[in-house]
């Protein structure tokens, strides 16, 4: 297939939209494709109309997009992730619906809701979105929001770099989204292994969409890792030694280290594939002296640390909530720190277990198999630590605790199936089957998703000043747990029955009962998504009743609970001097924790800038232009990026000064408010009486 | 909290020192880059070429760390810097060593164009395909 490249439009023409496919041939597959594109278009038009109607454009830019405040950047990351998650879950549902109708016969082997090529695009985008544009933004957003507050800092070490990271992630997400409407996405799965994704077998734009989205967002993630690491090393409050940091900060440090060392591997493998595709290189073409297995090798050098990048922040969240909602100190702090650090280092030594079957000899496979089993040990230590934290505690079954208990039950099953897969001889039997699909969903959903949703519930009041509805929150949690069980437990069985993963069709009628259960699970997942959306909506409507201006709704022990909710831009009127681990808890034990600082000083905050938005726009255009071979636009956008970097480098950047009087006024107001609110006991935590001021005599953590 | 070791003594002295350090680093990097290109374009044996490129690359990494990223083992942050270097070196050796081990183990099974490889790795040929 040789395509003509137009000098102005590159390879774009009117035949690339799903609507042309629909006009050419009306099938369920083209209807689904056109429907998805329509949802995107209507959603975009609706968003623009809403912003215009409510006159929100100016506030959107002034308060959010140009802001360098880590908390706002964190919230924007999470919003991006939730939007992408909606698409990912819907795609998952379409795939389950497809496979439930995909029983073919020997005479008519193809069947089902969508065409095989469409199905391949679905699993490729689903995987890419869920890993890179849901899990990553969720955890990076949560860390951005929480980390400075827990460390006793006002912001990240590099606030504007943080804005750029968000911009790069959003640009990548934008490329994935536009691929719904313009052209096709790749069909090589979320890992995009060559030679299939080489230019010879995948000549179209699909793989290029993936490559540019991954490259651009990967730069953002690398920069984020550096930002987190420097923040933790340099911006801790006085007295906050490493061993006094809350565990969430420790897992953030592990994440930062892994991002710094793992993301470059992904950039390297993507660049090599890019050079193969665009510049006629032969890194991965065997016949010309390359080696396609090297792609798998480099990719998983990133890919395995990546799964621990995803799950460690969730472990941090679970450490915080198991302690807070049990009213106890975290059990085994030191062991949890050592376990987290061990995980982050050992995670760099196991990558070959993703391709045991590529044909390595026994010693290689055994070495990586053993390393894989070893990494289960620190994870096991953590589970026991959290259970010991809860043991004999006064547990309140709030939404985060429901997620935590769901995590205990399900993650252990997922971990055990991982230990099974770590044995190369068993891996040979079940690799590339739905057993594997069940395994990684079994660790990622209960681990990452539950952890992040629990974290959102836990810290939501700190961000917006009101709690989320516990009733709806728990319902969402139960739906996610039930949805997970119904969707993925059947896949274990199907895998053992011999069903390959990613198969658009099959001819074995014995699969069908399990397929129906899995499809029902897909319905439950959709219900969970709806319920999650409703939780936010109903909580916003009841925000007066759920308001917690006192700022400490859960009787917490870490520094972020010492400030009002919503937390002011500067986090702390005076940088706290830390004297103990769980400093806020220690202050509570000392009595009168809400005493104001003796003096107020001017506070320097980073100024707003359009730098991040400019780079994001230019990066998105660069990716889009390169994907469609629109060379002039690529050059223009690349030039814009370079010019913006120069321009920023030549600026004298002045911070914004918040005068001491303003800080004093806001802080005094908060202290007066605290004095006027009635402290609430734990039993009334979920009622309207919870105004964010806990009864400190009950504090035992 | 530890302070960055850029030395906040006298801004003027520091600036002159910084510029000298950056300029030195730039010139050394330039020479090393030219050396690598010269090696590729020369008539040396492939093994020697690879060796020269690898050495030039490692030297350039060191130059960047020292002259551009202000890594030093004598400032008040020397312990942190040393730990950082050792940690990076160990992770990178895991990655590079692992890759060499994995791919050389696999080499004999790729059935690539044998003519393109003048010297196929010997140990991979000693293995029976079944193991």
Short mmCIF file of N, CA and C in Angstrom, two decimals, chain A residues 202-301:
data_model
loop_
_atom_site.label_atom_id
_atom_site.label_comp_id
_atom_site.label_asym_id
_atom_site.label_seq_id
_atom_site.Cartn_x
_atom_site.Cartn_y
_atom_site.Cartn_z
N UNK A 202 2.48 -2.93 9.07
CA UNK A 202 1.52 -1.92 9.51
C UNK A 202 1.86 -0.58 8.86
N UNK A 203 1.55 -0.43 7.59
CA UNK A 203 1.99 0.79 6.90
C UNK A 203 1.18 2.03 7.27
N UNK A 204 0.01 1.89 7.85
CA UNK A 204 -0.88 3.04 8.08
C UNK A 204 -0.43 3.92 9.23
N UNK A 205 -1.38 4.77 9.67
CA UNK A 205 -1.08 5.78 10.68
C UNK A 205 -1.21 5.24 12.10
N UNK A 206 -1.82 4.04 12.25
CA UNK A 206 -2.19 3.58 13.59
C UNK A 206 -1.04 3.50 14.56
N UNK A 207 0.05 2.81 14.16
CA UNK A 207 1.18 2.65 15.06
C UNK A 207 1.82 4.00 15.36
N UNK A 208 1.80 4.90 14.36
CA UNK A 208 2.40 6.22 14.57
C UNK A 208 1.64 7.01 15.63
N UNK A 209 0.31 6.92 15.60
CA UNK A 209 -0.47 7.54 16.68
C UNK A 209 0.04 7.08 18.03
N UNK A 210 0.17 5.77 18.18
CA UNK A 210 0.63 5.20 19.45
C UNK A 210 2.01 5.73 19.79
N UNK A 211 2.93 5.66 18.81
CA UNK A 211 4.31 6.05 19.07
C UNK A 211 4.40 7.50 19.55
N UNK A 212 3.71 8.41 18.84
CA UNK A 212 3.83 9.82 19.22
C UNK A 212 3.15 10.09 20.54
N UNK A 213 2.00 9.45 20.77
CA UNK A 213 1.33 9.64 22.07
C UNK A 213 2.24 9.19 23.20
N UNK A 214 2.90 8.04 23.00
CA UNK A 214 3.74 7.48 24.06
C UNK A 214 5.00 8.31 24.25
N UNK A 215 5.59 8.75 23.13
CA UNK A 215 6.82 9.54 23.25
C UNK A 215 6.54 10.85 23.98
N UNK A 216 5.47 11.52 23.58
CA UNK A 216 5.19 12.85 24.15
C UNK A 216 4.81 12.72 25.63
N UNK A 217 3.90 11.79 25.93
CA UNK A 217 3.50 11.68 27.33
C UNK A 217 4.65 11.09 28.16
N UNK A 218 5.51 10.30 27.52
CA UNK A 218 6.66 9.73 28.24
C UNK A 218 7.62 10.80 28.71
N UNK A 219 7.81 11.85 27.88
CA UNK A 219 8.65 12.96 28.32
C UNK A 219 8.05 13.60 29.56
N UNK A 220 6.73 13.78 29.52
CA UNK A 220 6.05 14.34 30.69
C UNK A 220 6.27 13.51 31.94
N UNK A 221 6.17 12.19 31.80
CA UNK A 221 6.32 11.33 32.98
C UNK A 221 7.75 11.37 33.51
N UNK A 222 8.74 11.39 32.61
CA UNK A 222 10.13 11.46 33.06
C UNK A 222 10.36 12.74 33.87
N UNK A 223 9.88 13.87 33.32
CA UNK A 223 10.06 15.14 34.02
C UNK A 223 9.36 15.11 35.37
N UNK A 224 8.17 14.50 35.41
CA UNK A 224 7.45 14.38 36.67
C UNK A 224 8.28 13.63 37.70
N UNK A 225 8.89 12.52 37.26
CA UNK A 225 9.71 11.73 38.18
C UNK A 225 10.81 12.57 38.79
N UNK A 226 11.48 13.37 37.94
CA UNK A 226 12.56 14.21 38.46
C UNK A 226 12.01 15.23 39.45
N UNK A 227 10.86 15.80 39.10
CA UNK A 227 10.24 16.80 39.97
C UNK A 227 9.91 16.21 41.34
N UNK A 228 9.32 15.02 41.34
CA UNK A 228 8.99 14.38 42.62
C UNK A 228 10.24 14.14 43.44
N UNK A 229 11.28 13.59 42.77
CA UNK A 229 12.50 13.24 43.52
C UNK A 229 13.12 14.48 44.13
N UNK A 230 13.25 15.56 43.33
CA UNK A 230 13.87 16.77 43.87
C UNK A 230 13.02 17.35 44.98
N UNK A 231 11.69 17.31 44.81
CA UNK A 231 10.81 17.83 45.86
C UNK A 231 11.05 17.09 47.16
N UNK A 232 11.12 15.76 47.07
CA UNK A 232 11.28 14.99 48.31
C UNK A 232 12.66 15.23 48.92
N UNK A 233 13.67 15.38 48.08
CA UNK A 233 15.01 15.58 48.64
C UNK A 233 15.19 16.98 49.20
N UNK A 234 14.56 17.98 48.55
CA UNK A 234 14.91 19.37 48.88
C UNK A 234 13.82 20.16 49.59
N UNK A 235 12.57 19.73 49.50
CA UNK A 235 11.51 20.61 49.98
C UNK A 235 10.83 20.11 51.25
N UNK A 236 11.43 19.14 51.92
CA UNK A 236 10.83 18.69 53.17
C UNK A 236 10.88 19.80 54.21
N UNK A 237 9.84 19.86 55.06
CA UNK A 237 9.82 20.87 56.11
C UNK A 237 10.96 20.61 57.08
N UNK A 238 11.41 21.65 57.80
CA UNK A 238 12.48 21.43 58.78
C UNK A 238 12.06 20.35 59.78
N UNK A 239 12.97 19.44 60.06
CA UNK A 239 12.67 18.37 61.02
C UNK A 239 12.05 17.14 60.38
N UNK A 240 11.63 17.25 59.08
CA UNK A 240 11.03 16.09 58.42
C UNK A 240 12.15 15.20 57.88
N UNK A 241 12.74 14.38 58.77
CA UNK A 241 13.76 13.44 58.31
C UNK A 241 13.09 12.42 57.41
N UNK A 242 13.93 11.67 56.68
CA UNK A 242 13.35 10.64 55.81
C UNK A 242 12.46 9.68 56.59
N UNK A 243 12.94 9.27 57.77
CA UNK A 243 12.17 8.27 58.50
C UNK A 243 11.00 8.89 59.27
N UNK A 244 10.74 10.19 59.05
CA UNK A 244 9.51 10.77 59.59
C UNK A 244 8.49 11.02 58.50
N UNK A 245 8.87 10.76 57.24
CA UNK A 245 7.94 11.01 56.15
C UNK A 245 6.77 10.03 56.22
N UNK A 246 5.55 10.50 55.92
CA UNK A 246 4.44 9.57 55.81
C UNK A 246 4.73 8.54 54.72
N UNK A 247 4.10 7.37 54.83
CA UNK A 247 4.45 6.31 53.89
C UNK A 247 4.11 6.65 52.45
N UNK A 248 3.07 7.47 52.27
CA UNK A 248 2.73 7.87 50.89
C UNK A 248 3.89 8.62 50.25
N UNK A 249 4.62 9.42 51.05
CA UNK A 249 5.79 10.12 50.50
C UNK A 249 6.88 9.12 50.13
N UNK A 250 7.02 8.10 50.95
CA UNK A 250 8.03 7.08 50.63
C UNK A 250 7.71 6.38 49.31
N UNK A 251 6.44 5.99 49.16
CA UNK A 251 6.12 5.31 47.90
C UNK A 251 6.23 6.28 46.73
N UNK A 252 5.97 7.59 47.00
CA UNK A 252 6.17 8.57 45.92
C UNK A 252 7.64 8.64 45.53
N UNK A 253 8.50 8.57 46.53
CA UNK A 253 9.94 8.59 46.22
C UNK A 253 10.31 7.38 45.37
N UNK A 254 9.77 6.21 45.74
CA UNK A 254 10.05 5.00 44.95
C UNK A 254 9.56 5.19 43.52
N UNK A 255 8.34 5.75 43.38
CA UNK A 255 7.79 6.00 42.05
C UNK A 255 8.69 6.94 41.27
N UNK A 256 9.16 8.00 41.94
CA UNK A 256 10.02 8.97 41.26
C UNK A 256 11.27 8.29 40.74
N UNK A 257 11.90 7.48 41.59
CA UNK A 257 13.13 6.80 41.17
C UNK A 257 12.85 5.91 39.98
N UNK A 258 11.74 5.16 40.06
CA UNK A 258 11.44 4.23 38.96
C UNK A 258 11.10 4.99 37.69
N UNK A 259 10.38 6.12 37.81
CA UNK A 259 10.06 6.90 36.61
C UNK A 259 11.35 7.38 35.95
N UNK A 260 12.29 7.86 36.76
CA UNK A 260 13.53 8.41 36.19
C UNK A 260 14.31 7.32 35.46
N UNK A 261 14.37 6.13 36.03
CA UNK A 261 15.21 5.10 35.41
C UNK A 261 14.47 4.23 34.40
N UNK A 262 13.13 4.15 34.51
CA UNK A 262 12.41 3.25 33.61
C UNK A 262 11.90 3.94 32.36
N UNK A 263 11.41 5.18 32.50
CA UNK A 263 10.80 5.84 31.34
C UNK A 263 11.77 5.98 30.16
N UNK A 264 13.07 6.28 30.39
CA UNK A 264 13.97 6.38 29.24
C UNK A 264 14.00 5.10 28.40
N UNK A 265 13.83 3.94 29.02
CA UNK A 265 13.83 2.70 28.24
C UNK A 265 12.68 2.71 27.23
N UNK A 266 11.51 3.18 27.67
CA UNK A 266 10.36 3.26 26.76
C UNK A 266 10.64 4.26 25.64
N UNK A 267 11.25 5.39 26.02
CA UNK A 267 11.58 6.39 25.00
C UNK A 267 12.54 5.79 23.98
N UNK A 268 13.51 5.00 24.46
CA UNK A 268 14.48 4.39 23.55
C UNK A 268 13.79 3.41 22.61
N UNK A 269 12.96 2.50 23.17
CA UNK A 269 12.34 1.49 22.30
C UNK A 269 11.40 2.16 21.30
N UNK A 270 10.67 3.20 21.75
CA UNK A 270 9.77 3.89 20.82
C UNK A 270 10.55 4.63 19.75
N UNK A 271 11.66 5.27 20.15
CA UNK A 271 12.46 5.99 19.15
C UNK A 271 13.01 5.03 18.11
N UNK A 272 13.47 3.86 18.57
CA UNK A 272 14.02 2.90 17.62
C UNK A 272 12.95 2.45 16.63
N UNK A 273 11.74 2.18 17.15
CA UNK A 273 10.66 1.75 16.26
C UNK A 273 10.29 2.89 15.30
N UNK A 274 10.33 4.11 15.84
CA UNK A 274 10.04 5.28 15.03
C UNK A 274 11.04 5.41 13.89
N UNK A 275 12.33 5.23 14.20
CA UNK A 275 13.36 5.34 13.17
C UNK A 275 13.18 4.23 12.15
N UNK A 276 12.81 3.03 12.62
CA UNK A 276 12.52 1.94 11.69
C UNK A 276 11.42 2.33 10.72
N UNK A 277 10.37 2.97 11.27
CA UNK A 277 9.19 3.26 10.46
C UNK A 277 9.37 4.47 9.56
N UNK A 278 10.04 5.50 10.07
CA UNK A 278 10.11 6.75 9.31
C UNK A 278 11.39 6.85 8.48
N UNK A 279 12.49 6.31 9.00
CA UNK A 279 13.78 6.62 8.38
C UNK A 279 14.45 5.38 7.80
N UNK A 280 13.71 4.27 7.69
CA UNK A 280 14.27 3.10 7.05
C UNK A 280 15.38 2.42 7.83
N UNK A 281 15.36 2.57 9.17
CA UNK A 281 16.34 1.84 9.98
C UNK A 281 15.94 0.37 10.09
N UNK A 282 16.83 -0.43 10.64
CA UNK A 282 16.51 -1.85 10.75
C UNK A 282 16.82 -2.40 12.12
N UNK A 283 16.45 -1.62 13.16
CA UNK A 283 16.70 -2.12 14.52
C UNK A 283 15.97 -3.44 14.75
N UNK A 284 14.76 -3.53 14.22
CA UNK A 284 13.91 -4.67 14.56
C UNK A 284 13.53 -5.50 13.34
N UNK A 285 14.25 -5.34 12.22
CA UNK A 285 13.97 -6.21 11.08
C UNK A 285 15.07 -7.25 11.01
N UNK A 286 14.67 -8.48 11.25
CA UNK A 286 15.63 -9.57 11.40
C UNK A 286 16.46 -9.76 10.14
N UNK A 287 15.81 -9.68 8.99
CA UNK A 287 16.51 -10.00 7.74
C UNK A 287 17.65 -9.03 7.46
N UNK A 288 17.53 -7.79 7.96
CA UNK A 288 18.57 -6.81 7.68
C UNK A 288 19.54 -6.67 8.86
N UNK A 289 19.61 -7.69 9.70
CA UNK A 289 20.59 -7.68 10.78
C UNK A 289 20.06 -7.16 12.10
N UNK A 290 18.79 -6.75 12.14
CA UNK A 290 18.22 -6.30 13.41
C UNK A 290 17.71 -7.48 14.21
N UNK A 291 17.09 -7.17 15.34
CA UNK A 291 16.56 -8.25 16.18
C UNK A 291 15.28 -7.76 16.83
N UNK A 292 14.13 -8.28 16.37
CA UNK A 292 12.87 -7.76 16.89
C UNK A 292 12.67 -8.10 18.35
N UNK A 293 13.36 -9.13 18.85
CA UNK A 293 13.19 -9.47 20.26
C UNK A 293 13.80 -8.40 21.16
N UNK A 294 14.72 -7.60 20.59
CA UNK A 294 15.30 -6.53 21.38
C UNK A 294 14.25 -5.49 21.74
N UNK A 295 13.20 -5.37 20.90
CA UNK A 295 12.12 -4.44 21.25
C UNK A 295 11.44 -4.91 22.53
N UNK A 296 11.08 -6.19 22.55
CA UNK A 296 10.43 -6.73 23.76
C UNK A 296 11.34 -6.52 24.96
N UNK A 297 12.63 -6.77 24.74
CA UNK A 297 13.60 -6.64 25.82
C UNK A 297 13.61 -5.21 26.39
N UNK A 298 13.75 -4.21 25.50
CA UNK A 298 13.84 -2.84 26.00
C UNK A 298 12.49 -2.37 26.52
N UNK A 299 11.43 -2.74 25.81
CA UNK A 299 10.11 -2.29 26.24
C UNK A 299 9.82 -2.75 27.67
N UNK A 300 10.11 -4.01 27.95
CA UNK A 300 9.77 -4.52 29.29
C UNK A 300 10.75 -4.09 30.35
N UNK A 301 11.92 -3.60 29.91
CA UNK A 301 12.82 -2.98 30.88
C UNK A 301 12.13 -1.77 31.49
#
